[in-house]
PDB file of C-alpha atoms in Angstrom:
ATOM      1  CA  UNK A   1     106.722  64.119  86.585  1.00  0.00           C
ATOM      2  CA  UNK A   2     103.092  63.363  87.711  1.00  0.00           C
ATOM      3  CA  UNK A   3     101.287  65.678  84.819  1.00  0.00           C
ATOM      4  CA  UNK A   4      98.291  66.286  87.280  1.00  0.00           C
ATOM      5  CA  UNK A   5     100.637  68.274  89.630  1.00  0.00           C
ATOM      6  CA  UNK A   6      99.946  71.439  88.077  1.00  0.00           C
ATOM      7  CA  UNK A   7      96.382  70.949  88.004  1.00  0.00           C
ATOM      8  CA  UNK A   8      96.116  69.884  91.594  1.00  0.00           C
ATOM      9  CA  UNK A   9      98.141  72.865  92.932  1.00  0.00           C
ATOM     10  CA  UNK A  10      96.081  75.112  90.810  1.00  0.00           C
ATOM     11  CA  UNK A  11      93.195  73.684  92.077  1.00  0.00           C
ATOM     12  CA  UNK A  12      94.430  74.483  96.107  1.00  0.00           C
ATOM     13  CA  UNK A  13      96.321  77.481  95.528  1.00  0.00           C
ATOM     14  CA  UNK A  14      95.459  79.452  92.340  1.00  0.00           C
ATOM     15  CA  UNK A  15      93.740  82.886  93.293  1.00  0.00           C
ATOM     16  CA  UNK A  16      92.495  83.216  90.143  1.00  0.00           C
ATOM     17  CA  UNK A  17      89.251  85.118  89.534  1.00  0.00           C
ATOM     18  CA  UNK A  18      89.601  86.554  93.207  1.00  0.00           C
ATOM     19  CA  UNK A  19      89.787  90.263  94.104  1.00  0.00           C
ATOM     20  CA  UNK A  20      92.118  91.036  96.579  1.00  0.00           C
ATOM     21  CA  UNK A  21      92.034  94.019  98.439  1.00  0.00           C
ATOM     22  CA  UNK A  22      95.302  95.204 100.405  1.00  0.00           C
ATOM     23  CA  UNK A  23      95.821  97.791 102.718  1.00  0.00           C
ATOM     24  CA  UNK A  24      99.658  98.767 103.244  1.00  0.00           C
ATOM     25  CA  UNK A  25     100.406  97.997  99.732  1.00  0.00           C
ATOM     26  CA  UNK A  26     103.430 100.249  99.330  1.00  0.00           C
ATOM     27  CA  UNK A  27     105.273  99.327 102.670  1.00  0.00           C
ATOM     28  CA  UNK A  28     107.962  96.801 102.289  1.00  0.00           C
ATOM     29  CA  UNK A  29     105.960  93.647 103.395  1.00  0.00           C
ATOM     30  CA  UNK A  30     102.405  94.806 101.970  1.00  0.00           C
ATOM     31  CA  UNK A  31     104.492  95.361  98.178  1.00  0.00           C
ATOM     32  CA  UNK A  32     105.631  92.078  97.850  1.00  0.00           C
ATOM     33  CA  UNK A  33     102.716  90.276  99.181  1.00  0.00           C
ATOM     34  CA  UNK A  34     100.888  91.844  96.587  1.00  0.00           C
ATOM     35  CA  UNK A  35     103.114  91.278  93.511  1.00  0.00           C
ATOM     36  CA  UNK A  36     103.070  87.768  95.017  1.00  0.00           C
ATOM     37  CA  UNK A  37      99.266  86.774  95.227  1.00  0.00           C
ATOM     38  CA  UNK A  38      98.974  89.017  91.990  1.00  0.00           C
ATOM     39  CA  UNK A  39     101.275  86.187  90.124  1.00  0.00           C
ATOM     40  CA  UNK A  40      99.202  83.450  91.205  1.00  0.00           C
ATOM     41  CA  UNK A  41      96.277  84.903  89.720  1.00  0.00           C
ATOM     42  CA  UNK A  42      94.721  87.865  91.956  1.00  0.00           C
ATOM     43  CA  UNK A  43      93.635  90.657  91.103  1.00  0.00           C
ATOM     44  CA  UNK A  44      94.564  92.969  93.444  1.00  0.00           C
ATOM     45  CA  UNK A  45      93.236  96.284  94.946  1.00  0.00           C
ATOM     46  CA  UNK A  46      96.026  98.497  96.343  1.00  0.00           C
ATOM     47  CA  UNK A  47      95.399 100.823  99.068  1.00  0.00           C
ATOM     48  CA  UNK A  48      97.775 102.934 101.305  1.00  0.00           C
ATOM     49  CA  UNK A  49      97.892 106.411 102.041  1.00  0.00           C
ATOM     50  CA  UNK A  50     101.023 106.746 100.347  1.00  0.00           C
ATOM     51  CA  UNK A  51      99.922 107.158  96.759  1.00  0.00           C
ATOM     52  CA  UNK A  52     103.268 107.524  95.626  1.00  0.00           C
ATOM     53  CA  UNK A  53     103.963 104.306  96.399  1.00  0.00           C
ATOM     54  CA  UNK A  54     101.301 102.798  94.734  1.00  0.00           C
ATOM     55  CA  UNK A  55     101.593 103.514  90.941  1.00  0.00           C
ATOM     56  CA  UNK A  56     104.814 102.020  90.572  1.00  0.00           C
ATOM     57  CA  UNK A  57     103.605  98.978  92.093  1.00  0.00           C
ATOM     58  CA  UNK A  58     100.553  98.511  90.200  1.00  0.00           C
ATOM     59  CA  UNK A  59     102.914  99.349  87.227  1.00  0.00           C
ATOM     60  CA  UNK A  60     105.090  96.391  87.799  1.00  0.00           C
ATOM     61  CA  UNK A  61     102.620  94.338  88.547  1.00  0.00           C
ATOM     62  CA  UNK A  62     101.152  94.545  85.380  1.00  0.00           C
ATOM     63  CA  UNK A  63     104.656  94.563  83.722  1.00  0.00           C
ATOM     64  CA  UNK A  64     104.868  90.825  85.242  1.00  0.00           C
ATOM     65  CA  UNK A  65     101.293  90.205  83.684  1.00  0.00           C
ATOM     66  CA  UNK A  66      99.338  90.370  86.939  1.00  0.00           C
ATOM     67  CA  UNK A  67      96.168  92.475  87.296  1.00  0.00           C
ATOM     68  CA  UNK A  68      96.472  95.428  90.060  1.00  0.00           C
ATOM     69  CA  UNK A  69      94.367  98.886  90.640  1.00  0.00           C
ATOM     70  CA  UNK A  70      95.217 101.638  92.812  1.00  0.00           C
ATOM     71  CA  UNK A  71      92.428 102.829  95.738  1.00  0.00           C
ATOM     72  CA  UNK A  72      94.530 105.455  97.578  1.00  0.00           C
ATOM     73  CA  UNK A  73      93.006 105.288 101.352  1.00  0.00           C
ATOM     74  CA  UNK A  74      94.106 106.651 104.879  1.00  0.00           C
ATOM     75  CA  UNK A  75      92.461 104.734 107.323  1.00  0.00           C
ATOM     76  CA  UNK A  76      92.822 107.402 110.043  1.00  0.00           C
ATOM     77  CA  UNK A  77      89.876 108.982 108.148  1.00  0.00           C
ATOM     78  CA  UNK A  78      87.412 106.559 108.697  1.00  0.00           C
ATOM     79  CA  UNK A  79      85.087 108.418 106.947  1.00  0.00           C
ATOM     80  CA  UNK A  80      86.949 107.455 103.969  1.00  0.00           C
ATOM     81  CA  UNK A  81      86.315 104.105 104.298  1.00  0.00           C
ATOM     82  CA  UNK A  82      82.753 103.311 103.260  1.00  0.00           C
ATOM     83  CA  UNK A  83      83.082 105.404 100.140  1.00  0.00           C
ATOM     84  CA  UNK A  84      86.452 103.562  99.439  1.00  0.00           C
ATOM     85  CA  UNK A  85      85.030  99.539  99.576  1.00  0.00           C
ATOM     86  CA  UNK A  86      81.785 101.169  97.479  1.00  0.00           C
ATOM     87  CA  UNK A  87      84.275 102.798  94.406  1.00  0.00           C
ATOM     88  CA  UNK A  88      85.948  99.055  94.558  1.00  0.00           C
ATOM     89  CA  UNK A  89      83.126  97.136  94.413  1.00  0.00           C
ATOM     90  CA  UNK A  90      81.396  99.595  91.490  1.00  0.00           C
ATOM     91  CA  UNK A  91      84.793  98.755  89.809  1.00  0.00           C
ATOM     92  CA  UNK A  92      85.880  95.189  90.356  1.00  0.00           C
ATOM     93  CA  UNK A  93      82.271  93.524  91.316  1.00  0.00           C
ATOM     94  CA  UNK A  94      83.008  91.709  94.718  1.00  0.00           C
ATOM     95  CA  UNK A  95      85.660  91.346  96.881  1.00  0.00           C
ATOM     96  CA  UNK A  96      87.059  88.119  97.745  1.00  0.00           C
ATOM     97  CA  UNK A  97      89.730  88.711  99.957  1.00  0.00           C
ATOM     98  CA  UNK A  98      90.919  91.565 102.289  1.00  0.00           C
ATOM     99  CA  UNK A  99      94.411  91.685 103.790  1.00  0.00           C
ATOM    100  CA  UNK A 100      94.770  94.182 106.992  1.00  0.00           C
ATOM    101  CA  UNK A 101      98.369  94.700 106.215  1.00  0.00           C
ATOM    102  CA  UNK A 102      98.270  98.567 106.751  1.00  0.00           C
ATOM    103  CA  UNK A 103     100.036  99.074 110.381  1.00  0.00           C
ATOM    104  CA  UNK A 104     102.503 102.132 112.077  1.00  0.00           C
ATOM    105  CA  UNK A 105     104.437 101.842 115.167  1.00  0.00           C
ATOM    106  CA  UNK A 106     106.604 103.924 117.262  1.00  0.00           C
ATOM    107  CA  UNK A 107     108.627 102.595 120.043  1.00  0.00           C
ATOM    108  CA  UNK A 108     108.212 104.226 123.671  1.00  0.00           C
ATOM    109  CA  UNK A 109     108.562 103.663 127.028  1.00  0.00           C
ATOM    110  CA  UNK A 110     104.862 103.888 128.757  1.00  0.00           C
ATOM    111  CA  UNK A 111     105.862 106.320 131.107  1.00  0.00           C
ATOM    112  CA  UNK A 112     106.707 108.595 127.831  1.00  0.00           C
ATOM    113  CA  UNK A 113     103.593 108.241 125.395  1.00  0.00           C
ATOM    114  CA  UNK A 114     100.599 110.747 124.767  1.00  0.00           C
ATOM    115  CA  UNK A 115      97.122 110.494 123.647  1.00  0.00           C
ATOM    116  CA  UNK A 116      97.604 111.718 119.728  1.00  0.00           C
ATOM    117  CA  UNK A 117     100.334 108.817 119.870  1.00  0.00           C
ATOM    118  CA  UNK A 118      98.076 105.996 121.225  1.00  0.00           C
ATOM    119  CA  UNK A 119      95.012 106.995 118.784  1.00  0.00           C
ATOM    120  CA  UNK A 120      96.891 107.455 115.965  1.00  0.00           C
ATOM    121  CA  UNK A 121      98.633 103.673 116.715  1.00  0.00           C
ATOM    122  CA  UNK A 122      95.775 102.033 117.025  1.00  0.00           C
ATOM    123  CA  UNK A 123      93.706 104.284 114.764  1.00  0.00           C
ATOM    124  CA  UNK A 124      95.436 102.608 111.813  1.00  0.00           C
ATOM    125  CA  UNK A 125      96.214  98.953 113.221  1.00  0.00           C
ATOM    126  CA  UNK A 126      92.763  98.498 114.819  1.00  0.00           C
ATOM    127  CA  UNK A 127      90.387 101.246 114.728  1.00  0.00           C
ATOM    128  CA  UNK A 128      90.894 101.129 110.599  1.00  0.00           C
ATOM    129  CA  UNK A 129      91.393  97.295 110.474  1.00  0.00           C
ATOM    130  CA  UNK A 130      88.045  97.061 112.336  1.00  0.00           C
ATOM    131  CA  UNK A 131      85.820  99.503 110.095  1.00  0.00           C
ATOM    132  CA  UNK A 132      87.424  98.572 106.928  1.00  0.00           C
ATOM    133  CA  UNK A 133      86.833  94.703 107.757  1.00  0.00           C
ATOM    134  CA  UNK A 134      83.044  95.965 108.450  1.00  0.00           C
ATOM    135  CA  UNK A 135      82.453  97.738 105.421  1.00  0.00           C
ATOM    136  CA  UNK A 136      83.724  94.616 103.134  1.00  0.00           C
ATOM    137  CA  UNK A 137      81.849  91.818 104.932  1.00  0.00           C
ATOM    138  CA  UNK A 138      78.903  93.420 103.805  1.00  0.00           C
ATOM    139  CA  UNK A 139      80.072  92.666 100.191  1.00  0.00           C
ATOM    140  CA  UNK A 140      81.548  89.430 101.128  1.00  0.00           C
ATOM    141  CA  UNK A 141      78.253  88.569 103.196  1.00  0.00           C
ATOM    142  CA  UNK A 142      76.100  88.966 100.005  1.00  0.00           C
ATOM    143  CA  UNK A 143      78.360  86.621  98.222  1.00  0.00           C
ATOM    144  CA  UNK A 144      78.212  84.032 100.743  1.00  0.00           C
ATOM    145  CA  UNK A 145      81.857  83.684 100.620  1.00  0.00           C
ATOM    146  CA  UNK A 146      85.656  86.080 101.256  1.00  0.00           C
ATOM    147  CA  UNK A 147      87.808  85.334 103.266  1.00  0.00           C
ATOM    148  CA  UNK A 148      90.137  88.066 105.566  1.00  0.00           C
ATOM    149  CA  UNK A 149      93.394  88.182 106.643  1.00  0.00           C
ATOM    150  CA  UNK A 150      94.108  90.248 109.524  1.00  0.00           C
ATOM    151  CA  UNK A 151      98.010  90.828 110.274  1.00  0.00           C
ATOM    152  CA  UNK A 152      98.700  90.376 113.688  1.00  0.00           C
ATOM    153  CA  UNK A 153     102.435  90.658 115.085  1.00  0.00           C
ATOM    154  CA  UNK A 154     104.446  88.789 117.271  1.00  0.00           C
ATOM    155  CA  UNK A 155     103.748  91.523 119.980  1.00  0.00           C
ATOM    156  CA  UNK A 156     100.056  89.730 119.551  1.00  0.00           C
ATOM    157  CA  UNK A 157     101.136  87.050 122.131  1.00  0.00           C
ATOM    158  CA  UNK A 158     104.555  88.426 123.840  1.00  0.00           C
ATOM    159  CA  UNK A 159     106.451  91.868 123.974  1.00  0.00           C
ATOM    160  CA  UNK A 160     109.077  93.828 123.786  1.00  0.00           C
ATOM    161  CA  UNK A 161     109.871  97.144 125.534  1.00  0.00           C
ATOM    162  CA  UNK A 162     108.746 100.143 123.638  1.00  0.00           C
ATOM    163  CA  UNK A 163     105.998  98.267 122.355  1.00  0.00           C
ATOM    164  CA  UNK A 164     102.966  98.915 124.627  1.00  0.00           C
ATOM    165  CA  UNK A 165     100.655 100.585 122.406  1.00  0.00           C
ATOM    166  CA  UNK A 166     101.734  98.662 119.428  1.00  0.00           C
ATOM    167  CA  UNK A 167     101.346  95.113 120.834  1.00  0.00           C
ATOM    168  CA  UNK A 168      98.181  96.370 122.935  1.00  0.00           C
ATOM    169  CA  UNK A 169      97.061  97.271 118.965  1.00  0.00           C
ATOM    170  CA  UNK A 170      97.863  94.007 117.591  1.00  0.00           C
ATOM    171  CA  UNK A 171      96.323  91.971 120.120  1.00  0.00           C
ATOM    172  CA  UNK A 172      93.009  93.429 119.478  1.00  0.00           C
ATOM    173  CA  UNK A 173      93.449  92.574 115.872  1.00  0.00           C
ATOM    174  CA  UNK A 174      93.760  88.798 117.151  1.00  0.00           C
ATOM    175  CA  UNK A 175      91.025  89.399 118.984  1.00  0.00           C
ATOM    176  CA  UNK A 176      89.106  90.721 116.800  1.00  0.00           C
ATOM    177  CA  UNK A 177      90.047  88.172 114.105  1.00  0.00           C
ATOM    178  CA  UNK A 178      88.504  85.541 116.380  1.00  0.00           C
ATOM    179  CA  UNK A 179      85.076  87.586 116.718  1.00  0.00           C
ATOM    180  CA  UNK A 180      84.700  87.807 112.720  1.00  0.00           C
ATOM    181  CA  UNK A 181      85.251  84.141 112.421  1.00  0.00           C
ATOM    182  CA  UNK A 182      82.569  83.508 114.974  1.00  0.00           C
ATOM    183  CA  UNK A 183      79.912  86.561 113.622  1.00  0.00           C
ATOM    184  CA  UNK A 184      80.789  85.830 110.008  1.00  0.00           C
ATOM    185  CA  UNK A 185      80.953  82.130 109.518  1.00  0.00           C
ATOM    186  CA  UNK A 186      77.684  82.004 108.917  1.00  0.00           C
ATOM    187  CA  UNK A 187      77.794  84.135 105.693  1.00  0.00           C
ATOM    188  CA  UNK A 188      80.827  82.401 104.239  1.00  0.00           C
ATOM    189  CA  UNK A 189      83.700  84.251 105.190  1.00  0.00           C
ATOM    190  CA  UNK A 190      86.648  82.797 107.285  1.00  0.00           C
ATOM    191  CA  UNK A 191      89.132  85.212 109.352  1.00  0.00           C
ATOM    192  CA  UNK A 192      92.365  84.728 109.971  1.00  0.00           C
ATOM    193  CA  UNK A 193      95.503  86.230 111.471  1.00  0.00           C
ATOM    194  CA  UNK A 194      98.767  86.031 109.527  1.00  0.00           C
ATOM    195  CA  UNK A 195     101.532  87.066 112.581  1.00  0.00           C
ATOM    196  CA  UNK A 196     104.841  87.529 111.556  1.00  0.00           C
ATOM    197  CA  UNK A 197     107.775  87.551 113.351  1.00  0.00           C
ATOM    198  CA  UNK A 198     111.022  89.669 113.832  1.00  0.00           C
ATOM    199  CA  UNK A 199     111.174  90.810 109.917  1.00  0.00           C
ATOM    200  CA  UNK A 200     113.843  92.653 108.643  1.00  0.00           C
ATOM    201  CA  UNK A 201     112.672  95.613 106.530  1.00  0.00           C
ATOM    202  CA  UNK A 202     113.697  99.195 106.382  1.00  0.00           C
ATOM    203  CA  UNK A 203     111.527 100.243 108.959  1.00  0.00           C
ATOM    204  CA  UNK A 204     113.115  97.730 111.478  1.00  0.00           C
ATOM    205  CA  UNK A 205     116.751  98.035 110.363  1.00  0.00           C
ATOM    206  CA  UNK A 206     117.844 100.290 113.436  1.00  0.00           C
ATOM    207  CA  UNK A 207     117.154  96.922 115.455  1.00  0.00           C
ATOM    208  CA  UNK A 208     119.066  94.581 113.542  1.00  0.00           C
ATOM    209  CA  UNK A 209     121.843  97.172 113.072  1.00  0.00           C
ATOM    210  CA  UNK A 210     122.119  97.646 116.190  1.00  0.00           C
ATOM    211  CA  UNK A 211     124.772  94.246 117.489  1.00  0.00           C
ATOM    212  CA  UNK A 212     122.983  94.199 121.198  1.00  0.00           C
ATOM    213  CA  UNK A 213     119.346  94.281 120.311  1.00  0.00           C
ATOM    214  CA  UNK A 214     120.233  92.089 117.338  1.00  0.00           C
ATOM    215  CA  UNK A 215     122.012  89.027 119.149  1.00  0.00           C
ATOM    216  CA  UNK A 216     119.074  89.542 122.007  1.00  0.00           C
ATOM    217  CA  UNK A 217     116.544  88.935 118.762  1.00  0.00           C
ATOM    218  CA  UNK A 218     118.584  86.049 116.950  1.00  0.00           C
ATOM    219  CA  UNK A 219     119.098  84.502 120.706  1.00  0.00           C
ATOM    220  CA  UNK A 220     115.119  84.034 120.718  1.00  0.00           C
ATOM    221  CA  UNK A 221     114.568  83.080 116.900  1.00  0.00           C
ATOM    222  CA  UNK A 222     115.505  79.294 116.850  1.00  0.00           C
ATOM    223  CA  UNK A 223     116.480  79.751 112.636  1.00  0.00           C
ATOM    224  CA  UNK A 224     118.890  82.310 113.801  1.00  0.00           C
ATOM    225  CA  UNK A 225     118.037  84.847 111.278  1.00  0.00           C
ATOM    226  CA  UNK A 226     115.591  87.410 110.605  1.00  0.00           C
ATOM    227  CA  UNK A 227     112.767  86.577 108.170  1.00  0.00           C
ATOM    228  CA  UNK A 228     112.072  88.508 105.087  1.00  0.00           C
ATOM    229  CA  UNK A 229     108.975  89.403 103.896  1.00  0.00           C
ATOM    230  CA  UNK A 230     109.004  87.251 101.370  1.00  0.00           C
ATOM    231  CA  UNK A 231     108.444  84.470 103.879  1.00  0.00           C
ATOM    232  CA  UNK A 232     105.334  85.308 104.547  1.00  0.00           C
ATOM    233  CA  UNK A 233     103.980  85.172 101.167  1.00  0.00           C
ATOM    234  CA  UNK A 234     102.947  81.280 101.503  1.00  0.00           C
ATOM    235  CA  UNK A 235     101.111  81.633 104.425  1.00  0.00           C
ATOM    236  CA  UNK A 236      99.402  84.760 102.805  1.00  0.00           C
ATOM    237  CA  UNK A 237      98.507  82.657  99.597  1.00  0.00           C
ATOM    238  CA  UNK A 238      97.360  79.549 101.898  1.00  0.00           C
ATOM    239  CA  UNK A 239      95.033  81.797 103.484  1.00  0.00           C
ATOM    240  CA  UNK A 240      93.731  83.534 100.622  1.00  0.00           C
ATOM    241  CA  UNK A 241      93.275  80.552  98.662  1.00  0.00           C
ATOM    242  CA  UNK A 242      90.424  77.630  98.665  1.00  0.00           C
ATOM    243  CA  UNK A 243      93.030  75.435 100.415  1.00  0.00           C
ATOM    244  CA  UNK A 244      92.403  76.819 103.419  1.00  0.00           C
ATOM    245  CA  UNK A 245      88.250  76.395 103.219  1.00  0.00           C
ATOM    246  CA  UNK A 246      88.449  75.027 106.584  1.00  0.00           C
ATOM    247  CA  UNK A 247      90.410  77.376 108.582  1.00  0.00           C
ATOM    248  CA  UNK A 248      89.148  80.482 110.556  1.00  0.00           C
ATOM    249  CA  UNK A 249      89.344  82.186 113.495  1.00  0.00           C
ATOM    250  CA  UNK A 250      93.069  81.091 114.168  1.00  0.00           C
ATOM    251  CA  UNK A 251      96.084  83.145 114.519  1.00  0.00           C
ATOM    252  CA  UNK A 252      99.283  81.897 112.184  1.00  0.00           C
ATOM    253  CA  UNK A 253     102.765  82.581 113.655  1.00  0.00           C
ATOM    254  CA  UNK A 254     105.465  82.805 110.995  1.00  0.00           C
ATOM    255  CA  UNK A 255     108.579  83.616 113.294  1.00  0.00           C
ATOM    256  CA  UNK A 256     111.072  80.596 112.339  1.00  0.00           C
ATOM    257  CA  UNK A 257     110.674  78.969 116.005  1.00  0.00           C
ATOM    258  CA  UNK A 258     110.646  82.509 118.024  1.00  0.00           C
ATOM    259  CA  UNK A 259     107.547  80.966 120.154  1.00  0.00           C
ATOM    260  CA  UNK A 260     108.698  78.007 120.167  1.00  0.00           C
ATOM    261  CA  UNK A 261     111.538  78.711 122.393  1.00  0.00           C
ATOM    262  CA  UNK A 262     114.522  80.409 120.667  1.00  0.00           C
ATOM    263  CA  UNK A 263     117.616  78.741 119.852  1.00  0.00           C
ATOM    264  CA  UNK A 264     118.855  75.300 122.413  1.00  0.00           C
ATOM    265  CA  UNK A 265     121.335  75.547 125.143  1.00  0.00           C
ATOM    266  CA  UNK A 266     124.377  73.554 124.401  1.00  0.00           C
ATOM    267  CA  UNK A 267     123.456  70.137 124.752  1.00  0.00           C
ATOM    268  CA  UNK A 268     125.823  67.538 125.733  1.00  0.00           C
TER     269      UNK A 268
END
């Protein structure tokens, strides 16, 4: 075995020495992202409005020898925000990266949703993404460097019924990840969308439980399965690390080959 192969990787893909902030650390996806940059060096900042959720994370996160610190944080209270980055940056010294994970959805026909549902969608997926993303860059900006991940969705690009306000929500965030990469380029930090696919987690189990919706979903995904969140973590390193130095403003689909086209006809 080559003995530089460690090295090299290291050198690409090691997050050590960078302080990772999270949002939607103690939902399914947003808890093992973090455990996973965390054991490739980051140090990461955990915030979600469910405290509960958070100590036991940052607990085995340490356990495993990583570095973690809890920032509890409900981004419907934007007021919250500013005060929240400063208490980080008193604590940690910069920020490096930020990961928008933090995101809520309800599914409703248009016809049936309300006001207080719409703002408090896309308080949290946008609205909070957008201020929060604000209020670090102006850290990140007098480094000269930081890079942000903003998680976009599937729903980013094409739909599914039920999902108006949600997908209207998550195509602002690509949106808006292109508009950072343009603005903030110039100050060192790269944007970029992570955009997952159809990933099974607690929250979505009623759809893959469900044998109709889940053959119309494994019809369109060309691997034929549902990802786990553990397959975005690679992606989510890629982007956080220096490997990526060159990449911004671009929105990454991890859906095993759901844009692409679903699975073939039979051929033949």
């Amino acid at each position: 075995m080559n003995k530089n192969v460690n090295r090299n990787l290291n050198k690409l893909f090691s997050l050590e020495g960078k302080t990772i902030v999270m949002t939607g650390a103690a939902g399914a996806i947003g808890s093992v992202l973090s455990k996973g940059m965390a054991s490739v060096g980051g140090k990461m900042v955990l915030c979600d409005v469910n405290r509960s959720g958070l100590d036991p994370l940052a607990e085995e996160i340490r356990q495993e020898g990583g570095e973690a610190i809890v920032f509890p944080l409900n981004l419907l209270h934007t007021e919250e925000i500013q005060p929240c980055v400063d208490s980080i940056v008193q604590e940690c010294g910069k920020i490096d990266v930020l990961v928008n994970m933090a995101g809520i959805n309800k599914r409703h026909p248009i016809l049936d949703n309300d006001p207080e549902l719409f703002d408090q969608i896309m308080g949290v997926n946008l609205k909070g993404a957008y201020f929060l993303s604000q209020a670090v860059a102006k850290n990140m900006k007098e480094n000269h460097n930081g890079s942000i991940i903003n998680v976009a969705s599937y729903n980013s690009v094409m739909m599914l019924g039920g999902n108006s306000i949600y997908g209207a929500s998550k195509s602002g965030v690509a949106a808006m990840t292109r508009s950072q990469a343009i603005e903030w380029a110039q100050y060192g930090i790269r944007s970029n969308a992570l955009s997952p696919g159809h990933i099974s987690t607690q929250l979505t189990a009623p759809l893959w439980d469900n044998p109709v919706l889940a053959k119309y979903l494994l019809d369109r995904i060309a691997m034929a399965r549902p990802g786990k969140p553990e397959d975005l973590l690679g992606m989510a390193i890629l982007l956080a690390s220096d490997a990526s130095a060159y990449m911004s403003g671009m929105l990454y689909h991890v859906d095993g080959g759901c844009l692409a086209g679903g699975q073939p006809w039979e051929i033949g």
